[in-house]
mmCIF file of C-alpha atoms in Angstrom:
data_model
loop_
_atom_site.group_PDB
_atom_site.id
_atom_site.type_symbol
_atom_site.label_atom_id
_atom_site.label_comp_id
_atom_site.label_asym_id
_atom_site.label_seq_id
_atom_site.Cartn_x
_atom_site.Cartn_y
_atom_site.Cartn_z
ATOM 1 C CA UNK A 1 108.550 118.500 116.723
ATOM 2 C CA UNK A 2 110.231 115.528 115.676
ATOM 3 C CA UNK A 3 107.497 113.286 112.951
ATOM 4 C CA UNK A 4 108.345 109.261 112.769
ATOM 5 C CA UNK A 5 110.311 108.259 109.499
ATOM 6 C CA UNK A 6 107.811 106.347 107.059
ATOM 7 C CA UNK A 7 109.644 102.840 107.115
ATOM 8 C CA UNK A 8 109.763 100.725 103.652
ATOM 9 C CA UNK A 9 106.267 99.163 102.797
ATOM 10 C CA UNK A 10 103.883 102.010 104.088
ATOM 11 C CA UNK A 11 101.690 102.912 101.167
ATOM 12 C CA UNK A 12 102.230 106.448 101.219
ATOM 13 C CA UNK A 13 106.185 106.281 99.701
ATOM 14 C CA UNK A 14 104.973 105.035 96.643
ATOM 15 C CA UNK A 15 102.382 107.310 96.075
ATOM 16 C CA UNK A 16 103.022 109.817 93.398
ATOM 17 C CA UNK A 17 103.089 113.816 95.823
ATOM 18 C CA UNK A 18 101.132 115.900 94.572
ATOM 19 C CA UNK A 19 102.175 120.015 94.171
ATOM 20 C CA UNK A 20 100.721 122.017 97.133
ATOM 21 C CA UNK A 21 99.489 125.530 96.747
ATOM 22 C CA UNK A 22 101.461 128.582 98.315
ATOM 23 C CA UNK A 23 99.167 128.711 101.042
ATOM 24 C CA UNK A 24 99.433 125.800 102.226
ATOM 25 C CA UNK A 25 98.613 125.352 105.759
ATOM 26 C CA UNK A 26 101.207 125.522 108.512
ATOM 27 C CA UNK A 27 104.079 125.217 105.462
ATOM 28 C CA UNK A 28 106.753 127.002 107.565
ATOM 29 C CA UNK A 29 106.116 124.339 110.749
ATOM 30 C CA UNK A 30 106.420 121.320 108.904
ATOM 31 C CA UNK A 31 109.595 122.406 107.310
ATOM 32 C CA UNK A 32 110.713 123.252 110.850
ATOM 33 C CA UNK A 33 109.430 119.956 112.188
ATOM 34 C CA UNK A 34 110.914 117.974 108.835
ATOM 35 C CA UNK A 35 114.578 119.961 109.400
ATOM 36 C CA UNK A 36 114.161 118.909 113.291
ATOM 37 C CA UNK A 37 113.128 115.315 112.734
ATOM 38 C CA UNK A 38 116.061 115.148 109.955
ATOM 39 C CA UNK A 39 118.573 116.626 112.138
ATOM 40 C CA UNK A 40 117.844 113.823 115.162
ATOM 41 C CA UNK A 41 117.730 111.232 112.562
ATOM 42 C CA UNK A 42 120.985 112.322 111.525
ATOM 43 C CA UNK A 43 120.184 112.053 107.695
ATOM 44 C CA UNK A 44 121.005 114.871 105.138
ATOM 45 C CA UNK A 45 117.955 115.090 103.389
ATOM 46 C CA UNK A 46 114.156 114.226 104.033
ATOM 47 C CA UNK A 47 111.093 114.321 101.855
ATOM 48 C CA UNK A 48 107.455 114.844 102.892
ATOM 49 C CA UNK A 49 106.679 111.406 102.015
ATOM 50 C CA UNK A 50 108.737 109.657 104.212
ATOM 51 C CA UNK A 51 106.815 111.634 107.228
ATOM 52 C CA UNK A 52 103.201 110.545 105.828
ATOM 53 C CA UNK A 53 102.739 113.213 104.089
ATOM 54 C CA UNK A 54 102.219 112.924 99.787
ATOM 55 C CA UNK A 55 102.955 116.529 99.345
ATOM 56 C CA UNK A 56 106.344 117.888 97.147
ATOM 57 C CA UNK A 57 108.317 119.472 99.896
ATOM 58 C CA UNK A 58 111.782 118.134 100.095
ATOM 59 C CA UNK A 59 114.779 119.076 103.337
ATOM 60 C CA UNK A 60 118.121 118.800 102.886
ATOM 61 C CA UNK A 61 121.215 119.523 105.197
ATOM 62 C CA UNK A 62 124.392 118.893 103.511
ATOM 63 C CA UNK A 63 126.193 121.475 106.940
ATOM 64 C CA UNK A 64 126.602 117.812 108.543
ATOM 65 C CA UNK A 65 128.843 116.854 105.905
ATOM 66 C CA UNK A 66 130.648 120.115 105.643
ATOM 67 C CA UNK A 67 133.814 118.504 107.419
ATOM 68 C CA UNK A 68 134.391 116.781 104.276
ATOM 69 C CA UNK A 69 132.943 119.066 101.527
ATOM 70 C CA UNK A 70 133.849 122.240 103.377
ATOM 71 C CA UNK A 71 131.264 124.044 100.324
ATOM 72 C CA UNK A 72 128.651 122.616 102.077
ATOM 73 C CA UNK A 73 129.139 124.949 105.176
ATOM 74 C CA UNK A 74 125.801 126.015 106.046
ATOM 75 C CA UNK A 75 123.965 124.456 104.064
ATOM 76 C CA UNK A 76 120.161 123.669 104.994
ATOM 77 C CA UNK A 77 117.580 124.507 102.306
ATOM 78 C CA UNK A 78 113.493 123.111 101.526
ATOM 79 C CA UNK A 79 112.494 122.975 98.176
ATOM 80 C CA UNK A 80 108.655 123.134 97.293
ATOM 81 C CA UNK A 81 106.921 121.902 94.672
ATOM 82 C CA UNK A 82 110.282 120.708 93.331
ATOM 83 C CA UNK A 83 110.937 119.170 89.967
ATOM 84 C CA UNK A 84 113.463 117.495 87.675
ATOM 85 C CA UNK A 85 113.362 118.977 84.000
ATOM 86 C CA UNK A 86 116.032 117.291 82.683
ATOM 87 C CA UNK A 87 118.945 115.136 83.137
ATOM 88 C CA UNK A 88 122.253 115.669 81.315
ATOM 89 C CA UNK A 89 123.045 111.622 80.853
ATOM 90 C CA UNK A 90 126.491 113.110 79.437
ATOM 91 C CA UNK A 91 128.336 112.088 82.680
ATOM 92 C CA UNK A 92 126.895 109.632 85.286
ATOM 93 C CA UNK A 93 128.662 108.295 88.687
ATOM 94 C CA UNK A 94 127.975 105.128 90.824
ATOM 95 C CA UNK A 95 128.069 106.257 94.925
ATOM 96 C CA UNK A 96 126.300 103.984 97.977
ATOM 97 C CA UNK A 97 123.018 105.868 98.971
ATOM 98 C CA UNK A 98 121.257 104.700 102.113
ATOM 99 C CA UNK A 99 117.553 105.920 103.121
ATOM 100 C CA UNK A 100 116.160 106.862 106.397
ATOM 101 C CA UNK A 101 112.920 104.740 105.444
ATOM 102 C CA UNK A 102 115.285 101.530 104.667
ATOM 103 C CA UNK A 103 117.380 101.461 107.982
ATOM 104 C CA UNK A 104 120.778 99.559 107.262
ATOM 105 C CA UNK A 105 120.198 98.941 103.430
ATOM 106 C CA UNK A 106 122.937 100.395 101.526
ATOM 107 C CA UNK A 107 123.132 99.981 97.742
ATOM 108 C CA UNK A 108 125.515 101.752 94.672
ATOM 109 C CA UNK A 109 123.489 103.651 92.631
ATOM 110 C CA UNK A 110 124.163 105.686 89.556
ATOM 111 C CA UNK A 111 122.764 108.442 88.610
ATOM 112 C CA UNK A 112 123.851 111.429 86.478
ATOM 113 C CA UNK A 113 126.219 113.970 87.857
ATOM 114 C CA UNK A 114 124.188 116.918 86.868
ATOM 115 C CA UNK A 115 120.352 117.715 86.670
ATOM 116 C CA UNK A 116 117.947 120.923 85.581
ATOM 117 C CA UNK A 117 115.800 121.611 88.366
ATOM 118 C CA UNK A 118 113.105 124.202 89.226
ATOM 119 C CA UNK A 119 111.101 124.650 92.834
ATOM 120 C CA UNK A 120 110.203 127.536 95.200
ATOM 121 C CA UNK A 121 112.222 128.316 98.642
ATOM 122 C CA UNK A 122 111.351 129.249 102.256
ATOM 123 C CA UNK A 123 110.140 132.036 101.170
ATOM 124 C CA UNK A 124 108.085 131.082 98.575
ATOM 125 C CA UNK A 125 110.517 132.515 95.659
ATOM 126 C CA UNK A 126 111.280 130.382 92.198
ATOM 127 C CA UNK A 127 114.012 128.679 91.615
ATOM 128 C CA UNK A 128 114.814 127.061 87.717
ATOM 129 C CA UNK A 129 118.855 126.118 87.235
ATOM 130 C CA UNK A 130 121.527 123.875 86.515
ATOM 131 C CA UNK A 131 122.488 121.713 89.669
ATOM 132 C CA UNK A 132 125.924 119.211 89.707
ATOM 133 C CA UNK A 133 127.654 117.195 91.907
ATOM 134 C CA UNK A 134 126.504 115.717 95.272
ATOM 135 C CA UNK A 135 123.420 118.384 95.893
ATOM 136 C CA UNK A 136 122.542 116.791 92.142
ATOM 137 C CA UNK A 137 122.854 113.481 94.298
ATOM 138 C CA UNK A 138 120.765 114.030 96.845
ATOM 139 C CA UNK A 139 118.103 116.094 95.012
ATOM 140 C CA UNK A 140 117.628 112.895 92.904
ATOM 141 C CA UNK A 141 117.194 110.609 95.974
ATOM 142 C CA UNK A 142 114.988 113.075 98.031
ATOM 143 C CA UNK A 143 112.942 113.491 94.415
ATOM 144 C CA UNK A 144 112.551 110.023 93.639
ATOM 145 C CA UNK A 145 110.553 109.841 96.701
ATOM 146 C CA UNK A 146 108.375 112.671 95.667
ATOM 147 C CA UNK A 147 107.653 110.360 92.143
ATOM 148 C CA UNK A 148 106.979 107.265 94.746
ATOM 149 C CA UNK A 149 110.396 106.041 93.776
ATOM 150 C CA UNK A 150 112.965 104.831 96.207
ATOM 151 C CA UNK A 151 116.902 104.046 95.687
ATOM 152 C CA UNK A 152 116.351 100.013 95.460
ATOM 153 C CA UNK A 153 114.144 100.657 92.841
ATOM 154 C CA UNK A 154 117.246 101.696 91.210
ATOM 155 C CA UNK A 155 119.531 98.714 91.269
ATOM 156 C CA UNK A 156 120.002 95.762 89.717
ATOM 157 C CA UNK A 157 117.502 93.026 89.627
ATOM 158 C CA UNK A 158 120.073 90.846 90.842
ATOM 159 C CA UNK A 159 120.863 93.226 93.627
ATOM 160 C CA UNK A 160 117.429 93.566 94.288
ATOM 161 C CA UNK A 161 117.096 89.973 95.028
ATOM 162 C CA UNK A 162 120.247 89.844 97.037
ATOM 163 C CA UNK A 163 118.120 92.445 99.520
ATOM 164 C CA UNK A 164 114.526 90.980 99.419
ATOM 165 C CA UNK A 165 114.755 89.230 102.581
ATOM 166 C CA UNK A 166 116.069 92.647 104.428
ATOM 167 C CA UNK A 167 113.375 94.535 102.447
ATOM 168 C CA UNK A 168 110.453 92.049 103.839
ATOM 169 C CA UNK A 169 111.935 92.258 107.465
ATOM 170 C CA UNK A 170 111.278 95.803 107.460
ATOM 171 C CA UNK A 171 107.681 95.532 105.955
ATOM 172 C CA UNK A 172 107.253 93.028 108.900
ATOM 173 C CA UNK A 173 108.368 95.820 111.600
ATOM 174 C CA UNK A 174 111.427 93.532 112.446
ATOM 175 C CA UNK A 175 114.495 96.097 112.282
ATOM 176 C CA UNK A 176 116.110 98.624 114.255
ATOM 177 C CA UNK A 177 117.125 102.172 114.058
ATOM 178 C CA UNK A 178 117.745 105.253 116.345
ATOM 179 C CA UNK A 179 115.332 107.493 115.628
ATOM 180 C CA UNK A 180 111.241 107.724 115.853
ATOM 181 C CA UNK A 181 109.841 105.454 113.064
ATOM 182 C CA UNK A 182 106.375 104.218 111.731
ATOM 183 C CA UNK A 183 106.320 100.388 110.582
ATOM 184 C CA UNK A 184 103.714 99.119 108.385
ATOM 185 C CA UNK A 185 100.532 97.718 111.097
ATOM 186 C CA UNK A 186 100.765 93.772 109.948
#
Protein backbone atom coordinates (compact mmCIF):
# COMPACT_ATOMS: atom_id res chain seq x y z
CA UNK A 1 0.00 0.00 0.00
CA UNK A 2 1.35 3.19 -0.85
CA UNK A 3 1.33 5.72 2.83
CA UNK A 4 1.33 9.76 2.02
CA UNK A 5 4.88 11.41 2.47
CA UNK A 6 4.85 13.58 5.82
CA UNK A 7 5.36 17.12 4.12
CA UNK A 8 7.72 19.80 6.06
CA UNK A 9 5.91 21.29 9.21
CA UNK A 10 3.92 18.14 10.44
CA UNK A 11 4.92 17.63 14.03
CA UNK A 12 5.81 14.18 13.81
CA UNK A 13 9.41 14.82 11.68
CA UNK A 14 10.77 16.51 14.45
CA UNK A 15 9.96 14.22 16.97
CA UNK A 16 12.82 12.25 18.31
CA UNK A 17 11.69 7.91 17.01
CA UNK A 18 11.77 5.97 19.45
CA UNK A 19 13.42 2.04 19.17
CA UNK A 20 10.59 -0.51 18.57
CA UNK A 21 10.70 -3.97 20.01
CA UNK A 22 11.26 -7.13 17.70
CA UNK A 23 7.77 -7.86 17.78
CA UNK A 24 6.54 -5.18 16.64
CA UNK A 25 3.26 -5.40 15.04
CA UNK A 26 2.83 -5.89 11.31
CA UNK A 27 6.89 -4.91 10.97
CA UNK A 28 7.27 -6.88 7.69
CA UNK A 29 4.00 -4.85 6.02
CA UNK A 30 5.09 -1.54 6.73
CA UNK A 31 8.47 -2.16 5.34
CA UNK A 32 6.62 -3.54 2.31
CA UNK A 33 4.25 -0.60 2.25
CA UNK A 34 7.39 2.00 3.06
CA UNK A 35 9.60 0.15 -0.01
CA UNK A 36 6.20 0.50 -2.19
CA UNK A 37 5.37 4.07 -1.27
CA UNK A 38 9.29 4.87 -1.83
CA UNK A 39 9.46 3.18 -5.05
CA UNK A 40 6.23 5.38 -6.56
CA UNK A 41 7.70 8.37 -5.01
CA UNK A 42 10.71 7.65 -6.82
CA UNK A 43 13.08 8.53 -3.82
CA UNK A 44 16.01 6.25 -2.67
CA UNK A 45 15.47 6.17 0.81
CA UNK A 46 12.45 6.70 3.30
CA UNK A 47 12.20 6.81 7.05
CA UNK A 48 9.22 5.92 9.26
CA UNK A 49 8.83 9.41 10.19
CA UNK A 50 8.15 10.86 7.10
CA UNK A 51 4.98 8.29 6.83
CA UNK A 52 3.60 9.41 10.45
CA UNK A 53 5.08 7.06 12.07
CA UNK A 54 7.98 8.05 15.15
CA UNK A 55 9.38 4.62 15.09
CA UNK A 56 13.41 3.85 13.92
CA UNK A 57 12.82 1.93 10.77
CA UNK A 58 14.62 3.40 7.87
CA UNK A 59 14.19 2.08 3.57
CA UNK A 60 16.58 2.61 1.24
CA UNK A 61 16.88 1.67 -2.57
CA UNK A 62 20.05 2.76 -4.02
CA UNK A 63 19.00 -0.28 -7.40
CA UNK A 64 17.42 3.07 -8.96
CA UNK A 65 20.67 4.59 -9.11
CA UNK A 66 22.55 1.53 -10.14
CA UNK A 67 22.91 2.98 -13.82
CA UNK A 68 25.38 5.25 -12.41
CA UNK A 69 26.95 3.40 -9.41
CA UNK A 70 26.64 0.00 -11.07
CA UNK A 71 27.65 -1.39 -7.03
CA UNK A 72 24.43 -0.43 -6.19
CA UNK A 73 22.77 -3.23 -8.35
CA UNK A 74 20.20 -4.61 -6.23
CA UNK A 75 20.29 -2.83 -3.67
CA UNK A 76 17.07 -2.43 -1.34
CA UNK A 77 17.64 -2.93 2.40
CA UNK A 78 15.44 -1.65 5.97
CA UNK A 79 17.34 -0.99 8.84
CA UNK A 80 15.63 -1.21 12.38
CA UNK A 81 16.33 0.36 15.29
CA UNK A 82 19.25 1.95 13.44
CA UNK A 83 21.97 4.08 14.93
CA UNK A 84 25.01 6.26 14.29
CA UNK A 85 27.99 5.43 16.77
CA UNK A 86 30.38 7.46 15.40
CA UNK A 87 31.50 9.66 12.71
CA UNK A 88 35.05 9.63 11.32
CA UNK A 89 35.22 13.74 10.72
CA UNK A 90 38.71 12.70 9.03
CA UNK A 91 37.22 13.25 5.50
CA UNK A 92 33.93 15.14 4.82
CA UNK A 93 32.22 15.97 1.23
CA UNK A 94 29.63 18.68 0.22
CA UNK A 95 26.76 16.86 -2.34
CA UNK A 96 22.95 18.48 -3.03
CA UNK A 97 20.45 16.27 -0.98
CA UNK A 98 16.76 16.78 -1.65
CA UNK A 99 13.88 15.21 0.68
CA UNK A 100 10.67 13.64 -0.23
CA UNK A 101 9.01 15.71 2.75
CA UNK A 102 10.54 19.13 1.18
CA UNK A 103 9.32 18.75 -2.52
CA UNK A 104 11.68 20.93 -4.84
CA UNK A 105 14.13 22.16 -2.03
CA UNK A 106 17.54 21.21 -2.87
CA UNK A 107 20.47 22.28 -0.69
CA UNK A 108 24.59 21.20 -0.50
CA UNK A 109 25.20 19.57 2.48
CA UNK A 110 28.30 18.14 4.01
CA UNK A 111 28.61 15.51 5.88
CA UNK A 112 31.41 13.00 6.56
CA UNK A 113 32.28 10.39 4.03
CA UNK A 114 32.25 7.55 6.42
CA UNK A 115 30.13 6.59 9.58
CA UNK A 116 29.99 3.49 12.34
CA UNK A 117 26.64 2.22 12.31
CA UNK A 118 24.73 -0.62 14.04
CA UNK A 119 20.81 -1.80 13.37
CA UNK A 120 18.93 -5.09 12.78
CA UNK A 121 17.71 -6.34 9.11
CA UNK A 122 14.57 -7.93 7.59
CA UNK A 123 15.11 -10.55 9.39
CA UNK A 124 15.63 -9.28 12.55
CA UNK A 125 19.61 -10.05 12.58
CA UNK A 126 22.37 -7.31 14.01
CA UNK A 127 24.24 -5.39 12.14
CA UNK A 128 27.43 -3.08 13.85
CA UNK A 129 30.17 -1.85 10.95
CA UNK A 130 32.02 0.63 9.17
CA UNK A 131 29.86 2.26 6.31
CA UNK A 132 31.56 4.90 3.45
CA UNK A 133 30.64 6.60 0.59
CA UNK A 134 27.11 7.41 -0.72
CA UNK A 135 25.15 4.51 1.47
CA UNK A 136 27.18 6.68 4.39
CA UNK A 137 25.18 9.58 2.58
CA UNK A 138 22.03 8.49 2.65
CA UNK A 139 22.10 6.63 6.00
CA UNK A 140 22.87 10.11 7.48
CA UNK A 141 19.88 11.81 5.74
CA UNK A 142 17.34 8.91 6.33
CA UNK A 143 18.88 9.01 10.21
CA UNK A 144 18.65 12.53 10.77
CA UNK A 145 15.03 12.07 10.40
CA UNK A 146 14.93 9.35 12.92
CA UNK A 147 16.77 12.19 15.54
CA UNK A 148 13.85 14.75 14.23
CA UNK A 149 16.52 16.31 12.10
CA UNK A 150 16.08 17.22 8.50
CA UNK A 151 18.81 18.30 5.71
CA UNK A 152 17.96 22.27 6.01
CA UNK A 153 18.68 21.97 9.41
CA UNK A 154 22.04 21.40 8.09
CA UNK A 155 22.92 24.44 6.08
CA UNK A 156 23.90 27.64 6.49
CA UNK A 157 21.94 30.21 8.31
CA UNK A 158 22.26 32.29 5.40
CA UNK A 159 21.04 29.51 3.20
CA UNK A 160 18.44 28.87 5.48
CA UNK A 161 17.07 32.26 5.04
CA UNK A 162 17.49 32.21 1.33
CA UNK A 163 14.71 29.11 1.60
CA UNK A 164 12.28 30.37 4.36
CA UNK A 165 9.73 31.56 2.08
CA UNK A 166 9.72 27.96 0.13
CA UNK A 167 9.86 26.29 3.59
CA UNK A 168 6.55 28.34 4.83
CA UNK A 169 4.75 27.59 1.42
CA UNK A 170 4.94 24.07 2.17
CA UNK A 171 3.79 24.40 5.89
CA UNK A 172 0.86 26.33 4.21
CA UNK A 173 -0.03 23.18 1.84
CA UNK A 174 0.86 25.45 -1.22
CA UNK A 175 3.34 23.12 -3.33
CA UNK A 176 3.28 20.39 -5.65
CA UNK A 177 4.66 16.99 -6.08
CA UNK A 178 3.82 13.60 -7.79
CA UNK A 179 3.23 11.39 -5.32
CA UNK A 180 0.54 10.90 -2.26
CA UNK A 181 1.40 13.53 0.42
CA UNK A 182 0.03 14.79 3.87
CA UNK A 183 0.23 18.75 4.37
CA UNK A 184 0.05 20.23 7.69
CA UNK A 185 -4.24 20.97 8.37
CA UNK A 186 -3.88 25.06 8.65
Amino acid sequence: MILPIYIYGQPVLRKVAEDIPTDYPDLQQLISDMHETLLQSEGIGLAAPQVGKAIRVVVINLDVISDDMPEYKGFKHAYINPHILEFDDTKTEGMEEGCLSLPAIHEKVVRPTRIHVQWLDEELQPHDEWVEGYLARVMQHEFDHLDGKMFIDRVSPLRRQLISSKLKALTMGRYRCGYKTKAVRR
